[in-house]
């Protein structure tokens, strides 16, 4: 989908379309560097190679980015750790969320839907939910506004969304991570008369697909990573879709850390609470073939990448196909 808009940024100090075109080089680099690890069973090796490449390219970008969602705390992650400054220090001041590979297990096993992604918003607008790992989430397209809600039952959400979309419940497709914790949820979806689409991993792409007008999935629901929920919100805002999240601490200690960080429990976070304002970017490049973007492919001396850029300020989605000279990545 490409919509023509006047993309001139209202403030030169904010993330704009030119920044997106610079950042896509970092996701392309991470995806390309992960290729030798596809199907090799080494997810740590794949992640390490992608982190190195992404960090190197981000260092050349004309912006002052602070990693709000990264590879973890500084002591555990030598690069792209939470709180790290990236970029060359000039240009717009931004919060960023990075995942050099969303789907390291998918990469290691050679399965589809692994991506490299970066989300960007104005400085101070991205919720730092890193102290609580899990979040219950629901994502739909624009039809879900005022219709679905995490406080409703699964059956109610499916029924109301079907009514809003003007289709029978039997035609509703719901994406869910295939995890033991979701066994009851999967049963509820099927009992309501809807179909499930079980995902092995990669709920960022799953959430985005649920909000796309040209995708057959109508809803993505379940408990996944809270950092991924915040990153997904950056793309959903460009699509006009609905995303809600509720933090799910696993231990008393995690709850205490969340409270100390100012997080709220038993509260449904809206898109604007996950990422404040309407100036977000989301950039993803395919590592392995998937429904959101195609994976990296090689043809003799050429390496080809497929990327997608979402920009909420203009409501624009752009797809970028790029060919790279293979010997320069050796």
PDB file of C-alpha atoms in Angstrom:
ATOM      1  CA  UNK A   1       0.000   0.000   0.000  1.00  0.00           C
ATOM      2  CA  UNK A   2       1.390   3.418  -0.950  1.00  0.00           C
ATOM      3  CA  UNK A   3      -0.626   6.521  -0.151  1.00  0.00           C
ATOM      4  CA  UNK A   4       0.516   9.870  -1.512  1.00  0.00           C
ATOM      5  CA  UNK A   5       0.820  12.515   1.181  1.00  0.00           C
ATOM      6  CA  UNK A   6       2.763  15.679   1.793  1.00  0.00           C
ATOM      7  CA  UNK A   7       5.533  14.152   3.908  1.00  0.00           C
ATOM      8  CA  UNK A   8       7.194  17.439   4.869  1.00  0.00           C
ATOM      9  CA  UNK A   9       7.868  17.110   8.626  1.00  0.00           C
ATOM     10  CA  UNK A  10       6.267  19.710  10.868  1.00  0.00           C
ATOM     11  CA  UNK A  11       9.405  19.938  12.991  1.00  0.00           C
ATOM     12  CA  UNK A  12      12.904  19.435  11.634  1.00  0.00           C
ATOM     13  CA  UNK A  13      13.987  17.954  14.964  1.00  0.00           C
ATOM     14  CA  UNK A  14      11.489  15.080  14.785  1.00  0.00           C
ATOM     15  CA  UNK A  15      11.819  11.702  13.042  1.00  0.00           C
ATOM     16  CA  UNK A  16      10.943  12.124   9.365  1.00  0.00           C
ATOM     17  CA  UNK A  17      10.843  10.118   6.144  1.00  0.00           C
ATOM     18  CA  UNK A  18      14.535  10.753   5.449  1.00  0.00           C
ATOM     19  CA  UNK A  19      15.458   9.180   8.771  1.00  0.00           C
ATOM     20  CA  UNK A  20      13.448   6.092   7.827  1.00  0.00           C
ATOM     21  CA  UNK A  21      15.418   5.717   4.607  1.00  0.00           C
ATOM     22  CA  UNK A  22      18.661   5.894   6.588  1.00  0.00           C
ATOM     23  CA  UNK A  23      17.543   3.444   9.236  1.00  0.00           C
ATOM     24  CA  UNK A  24      16.489   0.828   6.699  1.00  0.00           C
ATOM     25  CA  UNK A  25      20.178   0.388   5.902  1.00  0.00           C
ATOM     26  CA  UNK A  26      20.679  -0.891   9.452  1.00  0.00           C
ATOM     27  CA  UNK A  27      17.892  -3.481   9.230  1.00  0.00           C
ATOM     28  CA  UNK A  28      19.131  -4.557   5.787  1.00  0.00           C
ATOM     29  CA  UNK A  29      22.636  -5.030   7.186  1.00  0.00           C
ATOM     30  CA  UNK A  30      21.392  -7.070  10.145  1.00  0.00           C
ATOM     31  CA  UNK A  31      19.290  -9.303   7.885  1.00  0.00           C
ATOM     32  CA  UNK A  32      22.137  -9.898   5.438  1.00  0.00           C
ATOM     33  CA  UNK A  33      24.597 -10.760   8.196  1.00  0.00           C
ATOM     34  CA  UNK A  34      22.145 -13.301   9.613  1.00  0.00           C
ATOM     35  CA  UNK A  35      21.894 -15.237   6.338  1.00  0.00           C
ATOM     36  CA  UNK A  36      24.828 -17.642   6.963  1.00  0.00           C
ATOM     37  CA  UNK A  37      23.068 -18.778  10.149  1.00  0.00           C
ATOM     38  CA  UNK A  38      19.685 -19.590   8.595  1.00  0.00           C
ATOM     39  CA  UNK A  39      18.892 -23.228   9.287  1.00  0.00           C
ATOM     40  CA  UNK A  40      22.202 -23.842  11.076  1.00  0.00           C
ATOM     41  CA  UNK A  41      20.753 -24.243  14.570  1.00  0.00           C
ATOM     42  CA  UNK A  42      22.810 -21.396  16.044  1.00  0.00           C
ATOM     43  CA  UNK A  43      20.401 -18.690  17.162  1.00  0.00           C
ATOM     44  CA  UNK A  44      22.993 -16.962  19.353  1.00  0.00           C
ATOM     45  CA  UNK A  45      25.407 -16.745  16.448  1.00  0.00           C
ATOM     46  CA  UNK A  46      22.694 -15.317  14.219  1.00  0.00           C
ATOM     47  CA  UNK A  47      21.697 -12.736  16.818  1.00  0.00           C
ATOM     48  CA  UNK A  48      25.303 -11.721  17.469  1.00  0.00           C
ATOM     49  CA  UNK A  49      26.027 -11.173  13.795  1.00  0.00           C
ATOM     50  CA  UNK A  50      22.836  -9.151  13.350  1.00  0.00           C
ATOM     51  CA  UNK A  51      23.535  -7.007  16.438  1.00  0.00           C
ATOM     52  CA  UNK A  52      27.059  -6.182  15.230  1.00  0.00           C
ATOM     53  CA  UNK A  53      25.814  -5.158  11.796  1.00  0.00           C
ATOM     54  CA  UNK A  54      22.886  -3.099  13.060  1.00  0.00           C
ATOM     55  CA  UNK A  55      25.002  -1.260  15.622  1.00  0.00           C
ATOM     56  CA  UNK A  56      27.661  -0.420  13.038  1.00  0.00           C
ATOM     57  CA  UNK A  57      25.187   1.065  10.572  1.00  0.00           C
ATOM     58  CA  UNK A  58      23.199   2.932  13.234  1.00  0.00           C
ATOM     59  CA  UNK A  59      26.420   4.704  14.172  1.00  0.00           C
ATOM     60  CA  UNK A  60      26.418   6.420  10.769  1.00  0.00           C
ATOM     61  CA  UNK A  61      22.818   7.669  10.931  1.00  0.00           C
ATOM     62  CA  UNK A  62      22.173  11.388  11.350  1.00  0.00           C
ATOM     63  CA  UNK A  63      20.199  11.290  14.602  1.00  0.00           C
ATOM     64  CA  UNK A  64      20.571  11.134  18.382  1.00  0.00           C
ATOM     65  CA  UNK A  65      18.817   7.922  19.365  1.00  0.00           C
ATOM     66  CA  UNK A  66      18.387   6.432  22.827  1.00  0.00           C
ATOM     67  CA  UNK A  67      17.672   2.705  22.983  1.00  0.00           C
ATOM     68  CA  UNK A  68      14.539   2.303  25.118  1.00  0.00           C
ATOM     69  CA  UNK A  69      13.987  -1.299  24.036  1.00  0.00           C
ATOM     70  CA  UNK A  70      17.145  -3.179  23.160  1.00  0.00           C
ATOM     71  CA  UNK A  71      19.092  -6.331  23.822  1.00  0.00           C
ATOM     72  CA  UNK A  72      18.876  -5.934  27.599  1.00  0.00           C
ATOM     73  CA  UNK A  73      20.733  -4.149  30.377  1.00  0.00           C
ATOM     74  CA  UNK A  74      24.288  -2.974  29.767  1.00  0.00           C
ATOM     75  CA  UNK A  75      25.961  -5.735  31.798  1.00  0.00           C
ATOM     76  CA  UNK A  76      24.183  -8.420  29.764  1.00  0.00           C
ATOM     77  CA  UNK A  77      24.314  -6.761  26.344  1.00  0.00           C
ATOM     78  CA  UNK A  78      27.573  -5.139  25.203  1.00  0.00           C
ATOM     79  CA  UNK A  79      25.810  -3.414  22.288  1.00  0.00           C
ATOM     80  CA  UNK A  80      22.321  -2.011  21.697  1.00  0.00           C
ATOM     81  CA  UNK A  81      21.601  -2.177  25.419  1.00  0.00           C
ATOM     82  CA  UNK A  82      18.790  -0.223  27.067  1.00  0.00           C
ATOM     83  CA  UNK A  83      19.868   3.394  27.527  1.00  0.00           C
ATOM     84  CA  UNK A  84      22.621   3.329  24.913  1.00  0.00           C
ATOM     85  CA  UNK A  85      22.957   6.349  22.614  1.00  0.00           C
ATOM     86  CA  UNK A  86      23.218   5.494  18.925  1.00  0.00           C
ATOM     87  CA  UNK A  87      23.614   7.565  15.791  1.00  0.00           C
ATOM     88  CA  UNK A  88      26.138  10.303  15.090  1.00  0.00           C
ATOM     89  CA  UNK A  89      24.616  12.620  17.712  1.00  0.00           C
ATOM     90  CA  UNK A  90      23.200  15.211  15.331  1.00  0.00           C
ATOM     91  CA  UNK A  91      19.732  15.463  13.847  1.00  0.00           C
ATOM     92  CA  UNK A  92      16.472  14.486  15.569  1.00  0.00           C
ATOM     93  CA  UNK A  93      16.391  13.288  19.182  1.00  0.00           C
ATOM     94  CA  UNK A  94      14.556   9.962  19.266  1.00  0.00           C
ATOM     95  CA  UNK A  95      13.562   6.958  21.315  1.00  0.00           C
ATOM     96  CA  UNK A  96      14.225   3.699  19.511  1.00  0.00           C
ATOM     97  CA  UNK A  97      13.304   0.055  19.911  1.00  0.00           C
ATOM     98  CA  UNK A  98      15.556  -2.461  18.198  1.00  0.00           C
ATOM     99  CA  UNK A  99      15.395  -6.165  17.540  1.00  0.00           C
ATOM    100  CA  UNK A 100      18.190  -7.207  15.173  1.00  0.00           C
ATOM    101  CA  UNK A 101      16.315 -10.482  14.703  1.00  0.00           C
ATOM    102  CA  UNK A 102      12.724 -10.902  15.838  1.00  0.00           C
ATOM    103  CA  UNK A 103      12.603 -14.663  15.480  1.00  0.00           C
ATOM    104  CA  UNK A 104      16.085 -15.996  16.283  1.00  0.00           C
ATOM    105  CA  UNK A 105      14.654 -19.504  16.657  1.00  0.00           C
ATOM    106  CA  UNK A 106      12.934 -19.137  13.275  1.00  0.00           C
ATOM    107  CA  UNK A 107      16.265 -18.127  11.752  1.00  0.00           C
ATOM    108  CA  UNK A 108      18.163 -20.975  13.383  1.00  0.00           C
ATOM    109  CA  UNK A 109      15.643 -23.546  12.145  1.00  0.00           C
ATOM    110  CA  UNK A 110      15.147 -21.985   8.706  1.00  0.00           C
ATOM    111  CA  UNK A 111      11.470 -21.272   9.295  1.00  0.00           C
ATOM    112  CA  UNK A 112       9.542 -18.302   7.873  1.00  0.00           C
ATOM    113  CA  UNK A 113       8.676 -14.894   9.362  1.00  0.00           C
ATOM    114  CA  UNK A 114      11.992 -13.823  10.931  1.00  0.00           C
ATOM    115  CA  UNK A 115      12.607 -10.080  10.540  1.00  0.00           C
ATOM    116  CA  UNK A 116      15.082  -7.410  11.562  1.00  0.00           C
ATOM    117  CA  UNK A 117      13.295  -4.350  12.951  1.00  0.00           C
ATOM    118  CA  UNK A 118      13.735  -0.849  14.356  1.00  0.00           C
ATOM    119  CA  UNK A 119      10.955   1.386  15.715  1.00  0.00           C
ATOM    120  CA  UNK A 120      11.443   5.123  16.294  1.00  0.00           C
ATOM    121  CA  UNK A 121       9.475   7.868  18.037  1.00  0.00           C
ATOM    122  CA  UNK A 122      10.110  11.350  19.429  1.00  0.00           C
ATOM    123  CA  UNK A 123      12.350  11.499  22.498  1.00  0.00           C
ATOM    124  CA  UNK A 124      10.493  10.652  25.709  1.00  0.00           C
ATOM    125  CA  UNK A 125       7.412   9.141  24.048  1.00  0.00           C
ATOM    126  CA  UNK A 126       8.120   5.397  24.090  1.00  0.00           C
ATOM    127  CA  UNK A 127       6.974   3.392  27.116  1.00  0.00           C
ATOM    128  CA  UNK A 128       9.876   1.629  28.810  1.00  0.00           C
ATOM    129  CA  UNK A 129       8.264  -1.654  29.802  1.00  0.00           C
ATOM    130  CA  UNK A 130      11.550  -3.573  29.949  1.00  0.00           C
ATOM    131  CA  UNK A 131      11.208  -4.362  33.678  1.00  0.00           C
ATOM    132  CA  UNK A 132       8.155  -6.560  32.975  1.00  0.00           C
ATOM    133  CA  UNK A 133       8.772  -9.081  30.238  1.00  0.00           C
ATOM    134  CA  UNK A 134       5.258 -10.260  29.351  1.00  0.00           C
ATOM    135  CA  UNK A 135       2.261  -8.348  28.088  1.00  0.00           C
ATOM    136  CA  UNK A 136      -1.223  -9.516  27.134  1.00  0.00           C
ATOM    137  CA  UNK A 137      -2.014  -7.958  23.750  1.00  0.00           C
ATOM    138  CA  UNK A 138      -4.784  -7.603  21.223  1.00  0.00           C
ATOM    139  CA  UNK A 139      -4.357  -6.105  17.745  1.00  0.00           C
ATOM    140  CA  UNK A 140      -6.882  -5.496  14.961  1.00  0.00           C
ATOM    141  CA  UNK A 141      -7.366  -3.211  12.014  1.00  0.00           C
ATOM    142  CA  UNK A 142      -9.250   0.112  12.222  1.00  0.00           C
ATOM    143  CA  UNK A 143     -12.599  -1.697  12.590  1.00  0.00           C
ATOM    144  CA  UNK A 144     -11.612  -2.731  16.119  1.00  0.00           C
ATOM    145  CA  UNK A 145     -11.774   0.784  17.592  1.00  0.00           C
ATOM    146  CA  UNK A 146     -14.601   1.029  20.115  1.00  0.00           C
ATOM    147  CA  UNK A 147     -15.470  -2.599  19.405  1.00  0.00           C
ATOM    148  CA  UNK A 148     -12.840  -4.909  20.901  1.00  0.00           C
ATOM    149  CA  UNK A 149     -11.226  -4.605  24.314  1.00  0.00           C
ATOM    150  CA  UNK A 150      -8.983  -6.747  26.499  1.00  0.00           C
ATOM    151  CA  UNK A 151     -11.586  -6.584  29.276  1.00  0.00           C
ATOM    152  CA  UNK A 152     -14.095  -8.419  27.069  1.00  0.00           C
ATOM    153  CA  UNK A 153     -14.125 -12.166  26.580  1.00  0.00           C
ATOM    154  CA  UNK A 154     -12.483 -13.664  23.520  1.00  0.00           C
ATOM    155  CA  UNK A 155     -15.894 -14.701  22.186  1.00  0.00           C
ATOM    156  CA  UNK A 156     -17.243 -11.155  22.616  1.00  0.00           C
ATOM    157  CA  UNK A 157     -14.270  -9.661  20.807  1.00  0.00           C
ATOM    158  CA  UNK A 158     -14.594 -12.087  17.912  1.00  0.00           C
ATOM    159  CA  UNK A 159     -18.341 -11.564  17.636  1.00  0.00           C
ATOM    160  CA  UNK A 160     -18.117  -7.754  17.789  1.00  0.00           C
ATOM    161  CA  UNK A 161     -15.230  -7.564  15.337  1.00  0.00           C
ATOM    162  CA  UNK A 162     -17.095  -9.798  12.883  1.00  0.00           C
ATOM    163  CA  UNK A 163     -20.107  -7.490  13.117  1.00  0.00           C
ATOM    164  CA  UNK A 164     -17.946  -4.394  12.574  1.00  0.00           C
ATOM    165  CA  UNK A 165     -16.258  -5.955   9.556  1.00  0.00           C
ATOM    166  CA  UNK A 166     -19.529  -7.184   8.099  1.00  0.00           C
ATOM    167  CA  UNK A 167     -18.485 -10.819   7.914  1.00  0.00           C
ATOM    168  CA  UNK A 168     -19.611 -14.019   9.638  1.00  0.00           C
ATOM    169  CA  UNK A 169     -17.759 -15.236  12.726  1.00  0.00           C
ATOM    170  CA  UNK A 170     -16.810 -18.350  10.760  1.00  0.00           C
ATOM    171  CA  UNK A 171     -14.679 -16.148   8.489  1.00  0.00           C
ATOM    172  CA  UNK A 172     -12.711 -14.514  11.331  1.00  0.00           C
ATOM    173  CA  UNK A 173      -9.067 -15.608  11.599  1.00  0.00           C
ATOM    174  CA  UNK A 174      -7.145 -15.037  14.818  1.00  0.00           C
ATOM    175  CA  UNK A 175      -3.343 -15.241  15.075  1.00  0.00           C
ATOM    176  CA  UNK A 176      -1.919 -16.652  18.325  1.00  0.00           C
ATOM    177  CA  UNK A 177       1.578 -17.668  19.392  1.00  0.00           C
ATOM    178  CA  UNK A 178       1.708 -21.460  19.624  1.00  0.00           C
ATOM    179  CA  UNK A 179       2.635 -21.770  23.293  1.00  0.00           C
ATOM    180  CA  UNK A 180       1.402 -24.031  26.135  1.00  0.00           C
ATOM    181  CA  UNK A 181       0.159 -20.914  27.968  1.00  0.00           C
ATOM    182  CA  UNK A 182      -2.284 -20.309  25.118  1.00  0.00           C
ATOM    183  CA  UNK A 183      -3.977 -23.716  25.087  1.00  0.00           C
ATOM    184  CA  UNK A 184      -7.097 -22.342  26.798  1.00  0.00           C
ATOM    185  CA  UNK A 185      -7.128 -19.260  24.585  1.00  0.00           C
ATOM    186  CA  UNK A 186      -6.944 -21.366  21.437  1.00  0.00           C
ATOM    187  CA  UNK A 187      -9.862 -23.479  22.646  1.00  0.00           C
ATOM    188  CA  UNK A 188     -11.901 -20.324  23.326  1.00  0.00           C
ATOM    189  CA  UNK A 189     -11.256 -18.968  19.840  1.00  0.00           C
ATOM    190  CA  UNK A 190     -12.332 -22.186  18.197  1.00  0.00           C
ATOM    191  CA  UNK A 191     -15.333 -22.582  20.482  1.00  0.00           C
ATOM    192  CA  UNK A 192     -16.465 -19.103  19.426  1.00  0.00           C
ATOM    193  CA  UNK A 193     -16.537 -20.355  15.834  1.00  0.00           C
ATOM    194  CA  UNK A 194     -13.444 -18.549  14.529  1.00  0.00           C
ATOM    195  CA  UNK A 195     -10.289 -19.962  12.956  1.00  0.00           C
ATOM    196  CA  UNK A 196      -6.817 -19.873  14.524  1.00  0.00           C
ATOM    197  CA  UNK A 197      -3.531 -19.104  12.809  1.00  0.00           C
ATOM    198  CA  UNK A 198      -0.817 -20.427  15.106  1.00  0.00           C
ATOM    199  CA  UNK A 199       2.534 -18.637  15.011  1.00  0.00           C
ATOM    200  CA  UNK A 200       5.760 -20.384  15.989  1.00  0.00           C
ATOM    201  CA  UNK A 201       7.370 -17.056  16.865  1.00  0.00           C
ATOM    202  CA  UNK A 202       7.462 -13.418  15.769  1.00  0.00           C
ATOM    203  CA  UNK A 203       4.385 -11.753  17.230  1.00  0.00           C
ATOM    204  CA  UNK A 204       5.516  -8.326  15.973  1.00  0.00           C
ATOM    205  CA  UNK A 205       4.876  -9.376  12.386  1.00  0.00           C
ATOM    206  CA  UNK A 206       1.744 -11.212  13.526  1.00  0.00           C
ATOM    207  CA  UNK A 207       0.308  -8.082  15.104  1.00  0.00           C
ATOM    208  CA  UNK A 208       1.110  -5.928  12.102  1.00  0.00           C
ATOM    209  CA  UNK A 209      -0.478  -8.438   9.725  1.00  0.00           C
ATOM    210  CA  UNK A 210      -3.690  -8.358  11.785  1.00  0.00           C
ATOM    211  CA  UNK A 211      -3.959  -4.597  11.230  1.00  0.00           C
ATOM    212  CA  UNK A 212      -3.295  -4.684   7.485  1.00  0.00           C
ATOM    213  CA  UNK A 213      -6.226  -4.222   5.120  1.00  0.00           C
ATOM    214  CA  UNK A 214      -4.733  -6.710   2.648  1.00  0.00           C
ATOM    215  CA  UNK A 215      -4.129  -9.617   5.016  1.00  0.00           C
ATOM    216  CA  UNK A 216      -6.465 -12.484   5.856  1.00  0.00           C
ATOM    217  CA  UNK A 217      -5.800 -12.413   9.623  1.00  0.00           C
ATOM    218  CA  UNK A 218      -8.368 -10.252  11.452  1.00  0.00           C
ATOM    219  CA  UNK A 219      -6.993 -10.267  14.992  1.00  0.00           C
ATOM    220  CA  UNK A 220      -3.805 -11.106  16.876  1.00  0.00           C
ATOM    221  CA  UNK A 221      -4.196 -11.912  20.548  1.00  0.00           C
ATOM    222  CA  UNK A 222      -2.289 -13.507  23.403  1.00  0.00           C
ATOM    223  CA  UNK A 223       0.582 -12.989  25.808  1.00  0.00           C
ATOM    224  CA  UNK A 224       3.993 -12.129  24.376  1.00  0.00           C
ATOM    225  CA  UNK A 225       6.901  -9.828  25.033  1.00  0.00           C
ATOM    226  CA  UNK A 226       6.040  -6.364  26.342  1.00  0.00           C
ATOM    227  CA  UNK A 227       8.940  -4.744  24.430  1.00  0.00           C
ATOM    228  CA  UNK A 228       7.545  -6.249  21.235  1.00  0.00           C
ATOM    229  CA  UNK A 229       4.152  -4.757  22.088  1.00  0.00           C
ATOM    230  CA  UNK A 230       5.605  -1.259  22.281  1.00  0.00           C
ATOM    231  CA  UNK A 231       7.495  -1.703  19.006  1.00  0.00           C
ATOM    232  CA  UNK A 232       4.395  -3.082  17.280  1.00  0.00           C
ATOM    233  CA  UNK A 233       2.416  -0.009  18.373  1.00  0.00           C
ATOM    234  CA  UNK A 234       4.700   2.193  16.246  1.00  0.00           C
ATOM    235  CA  UNK A 235       3.540   0.355  13.121  1.00  0.00           C
ATOM    236  CA  UNK A 236      -0.104   0.009  14.166  1.00  0.00           C
ATOM    237  CA  UNK A 237      -0.407   3.785  14.520  1.00  0.00           C
ATOM    238  CA  UNK A 238       0.568   4.177  10.873  1.00  0.00           C
ATOM    239  CA  UNK A 239      -2.093   1.658   9.845  1.00  0.00           C
ATOM    240  CA  UNK A 240      -4.836   3.261  11.932  1.00  0.00           C
ATOM    241  CA  UNK A 241      -5.343  -0.042  13.710  1.00  0.00           C
ATOM    242  CA  UNK A 242      -6.043  -0.889  17.333  1.00  0.00           C
ATOM    243  CA  UNK A 243      -3.544  -2.251  19.819  1.00  0.00           C
ATOM    244  CA  UNK A 244      -4.046  -2.701  23.559  1.00  0.00           C
ATOM    245  CA  UNK A 245      -1.697  -4.197  26.122  1.00  0.00           C
ATOM    246  CA  UNK A 246      -1.830  -5.265  29.752  1.00  0.00           C
ATOM    247  CA  UNK A 247       1.358  -6.088  31.643  1.00  0.00           C
ATOM    248  CA  UNK A 248       1.587  -9.580  33.127  1.00  0.00           C
ATOM    249  CA  UNK A 249       4.340  -9.844  35.788  1.00  0.00           C
ATOM    250  CA  UNK A 250       5.523 -13.382  36.415  1.00  0.00           C
ATOM    251  CA  UNK A 251       6.937 -12.895  39.917  1.00  0.00           C
ATOM    252  CA  UNK A 252       6.522 -10.572  42.900  1.00  0.00           C
ATOM    253  CA  UNK A 253      10.000  -9.222  42.189  1.00  0.00           C
ATOM    254  CA  UNK A 254       9.064  -8.359  38.626  1.00  0.00           C
ATOM    255  CA  UNK A 255       5.933  -6.597  39.827  1.00  0.00           C
ATOM    256  CA  UNK A 256       7.968  -4.579  42.320  1.00  0.00           C
ATOM    257  CA  UNK A 257      10.457  -3.549  39.634  1.00  0.00           C
ATOM    258  CA  UNK A 258       7.584  -2.537  37.386  1.00  0.00           C
ATOM    259  CA  UNK A 259       5.975  -0.429  40.085  1.00  0.00           C
ATOM    260  CA  UNK A 260       9.319   1.240  40.804  1.00  0.00           C
ATOM    261  CA  UNK A 261       9.572   2.079  37.096  1.00  0.00           C
ATOM    262  CA  UNK A 262       6.124   3.699  37.154  1.00  0.00           C
ATOM    263  CA  UNK A 263       4.337   0.940  35.247  1.00  0.00           C
ATOM    264  CA  UNK A 264       0.660   0.194  35.874  1.00  0.00           C
ATOM    265  CA  UNK A 265      -0.849  -3.220  36.408  1.00  0.00           C
ATOM    266  CA  UNK A 266      -4.486  -4.219  35.910  1.00  0.00           C
ATOM    267  CA  UNK A 267      -4.497  -1.389  33.381  1.00  0.00           C
ATOM    268  CA  UNK A 268      -5.118  -1.643  29.652  1.00  0.00           C
ATOM    269  CA  UNK A 269      -2.545   0.433  27.808  1.00  0.00           C
ATOM    270  CA  UNK A 270      -3.762   2.072  24.596  1.00  0.00           C
ATOM    271  CA  UNK A 271      -1.588   2.743  21.546  1.00  0.00           C
ATOM    272  CA  UNK A 272      -1.055   6.333  22.707  1.00  0.00           C
ATOM    273  CA  UNK A 273       0.134   5.098  26.100  1.00  0.00           C
ATOM    274  CA  UNK A 274       2.516   2.584  24.553  1.00  0.00           C
ATOM    275  CA  UNK A 275       3.906   5.276  22.241  1.00  0.00           C
ATOM    276  CA  UNK A 276       2.727   8.837  22.805  1.00  0.00           C
ATOM    277  CA  UNK A 277       2.115  11.202  19.915  1.00  0.00           C
ATOM    278  CA  UNK A 278       1.642  10.616  16.222  1.00  0.00           C
ATOM    279  CA  UNK A 279       5.169  10.674  14.879  1.00  0.00           C
ATOM    280  CA  UNK A 280       6.445   7.112  14.753  1.00  0.00           C
ATOM    281  CA  UNK A 281       8.470   5.067  12.302  1.00  0.00           C
ATOM    282  CA  UNK A 282       8.671   1.306  12.027  1.00  0.00           C
ATOM    283  CA  UNK A 283      11.202  -0.318   9.709  1.00  0.00           C
ATOM    284  CA  UNK A 284      11.579  -4.052   9.066  1.00  0.00           C
ATOM    285  CA  UNK A 285      13.661  -6.159   6.670  1.00  0.00           C
ATOM    286  CA  UNK A 286      12.934  -9.824   6.075  1.00  0.00           C
ATOM    287  CA  UNK A 287      15.498 -12.380   7.224  1.00  0.00           C
ATOM    288  CA  UNK A 288      13.507 -15.431   6.150  1.00  0.00           C
ATOM    289  CA  UNK A 289      10.491 -15.370   3.848  1.00  0.00           C
ATOM    290  CA  UNK A 290       7.319 -14.257   5.575  1.00  0.00           C
ATOM    291  CA  UNK A 291       3.887 -12.756   5.119  1.00  0.00           C
ATOM    292  CA  UNK A 292       5.061  -9.250   6.043  1.00  0.00           C
ATOM    293  CA  UNK A 293       8.241  -9.160   3.950  1.00  0.00           C
ATOM    294  CA  UNK A 294      10.252 -11.603   1.863  1.00  0.00           C
ATOM    295  CA  UNK A 295      13.544 -12.882   3.222  1.00  0.00           C
ATOM    296  CA  UNK A 296      17.055 -12.235   1.966  1.00  0.00           C
ATOM    297  CA  UNK A 297      17.810 -13.976  -1.329  1.00  0.00           C
ATOM    298  CA  UNK A 298      21.020 -14.448  -3.280  1.00  0.00           C
ATOM    299  CA  UNK A 299      21.506 -14.754  -7.016  1.00  0.00           C
ATOM    300  CA  UNK A 300      25.124 -15.026  -8.052  1.00  0.00           C
ATOM    301  CA  UNK A 301      26.873 -11.782  -7.159  1.00  0.00           C
ATOM    302  CA  UNK A 302      23.681 -10.084  -5.930  1.00  0.00           C
ATOM    303  CA  UNK A 303      22.038 -10.172  -2.502  1.00  0.00           C
ATOM    304  CA  UNK A 304      18.430  -8.923  -2.490  1.00  0.00           C
ATOM    305  CA  UNK A 305      16.489  -7.596   0.502  1.00  0.00           C
ATOM    306  CA  UNK A 306      12.841  -6.688   1.056  1.00  0.00           C
ATOM    307  CA  UNK A 307      11.900  -4.030   3.597  1.00  0.00           C
ATOM    308  CA  UNK A 308       8.808  -2.186   4.751  1.00  0.00           C
ATOM    309  CA  UNK A 309       8.488   1.255   6.358  1.00  0.00           C
ATOM    310  CA  UNK A 310       5.474   2.507   8.327  1.00  0.00           C
ATOM    311  CA  UNK A 311       5.184   6.213   9.154  1.00  0.00           C
ATOM    312  CA  UNK A 312       2.329   7.359  11.382  1.00  0.00           C
ATOM    313  CA  UNK A 313       2.697  11.100  10.642  1.00  0.00           C
ATOM    314  CA  UNK A 314       1.573  10.563   7.057  1.00  0.00           C
ATOM    315  CA  UNK A 315      -0.172   7.191   7.407  1.00  0.00           C
ATOM    316  CA  UNK A 316       2.168   5.852   4.740  1.00  0.00           C
ATOM    317  CA  UNK A 317       3.441   2.336   4.139  1.00  0.00           C
ATOM    318  CA  UNK A 318       6.366   1.959   1.760  1.00  0.00           C
ATOM    319  CA  UNK A 319       8.065  -1.173   0.496  1.00  0.00           C
ATOM    320  CA  UNK A 320      11.710  -1.139  -0.527  1.00  0.00           C
ATOM    321  CA  UNK A 321      13.412  -3.747  -2.688  1.00  0.00           C
ATOM    322  CA  UNK A 322      17.194  -3.462  -2.729  1.00  0.00           C
ATOM    323  CA  UNK A 323      19.974  -5.311  -4.534  1.00  0.00           C
ATOM    324  CA  UNK A 324      23.405  -5.385  -2.920  1.00  0.00           C
ATOM    325  CA  UNK A 325      26.773  -6.441  -4.359  1.00  0.00           C
ATOM    326  CA  UNK A 326      27.516  -9.683  -2.555  1.00  0.00           C
ATOM    327  CA  UNK A 327      31.308  -9.336  -2.423  1.00  0.00           C
ATOM    328  CA  UNK A 328      30.979  -6.172  -0.348  1.00  0.00           C
ATOM    329  CA  UNK A 329      29.296  -8.202   2.388  1.00  0.00           C
ATOM    330  CA  UNK A 330      31.914 -10.955   2.454  1.00  0.00           C
TER     331      UNK A 330
END
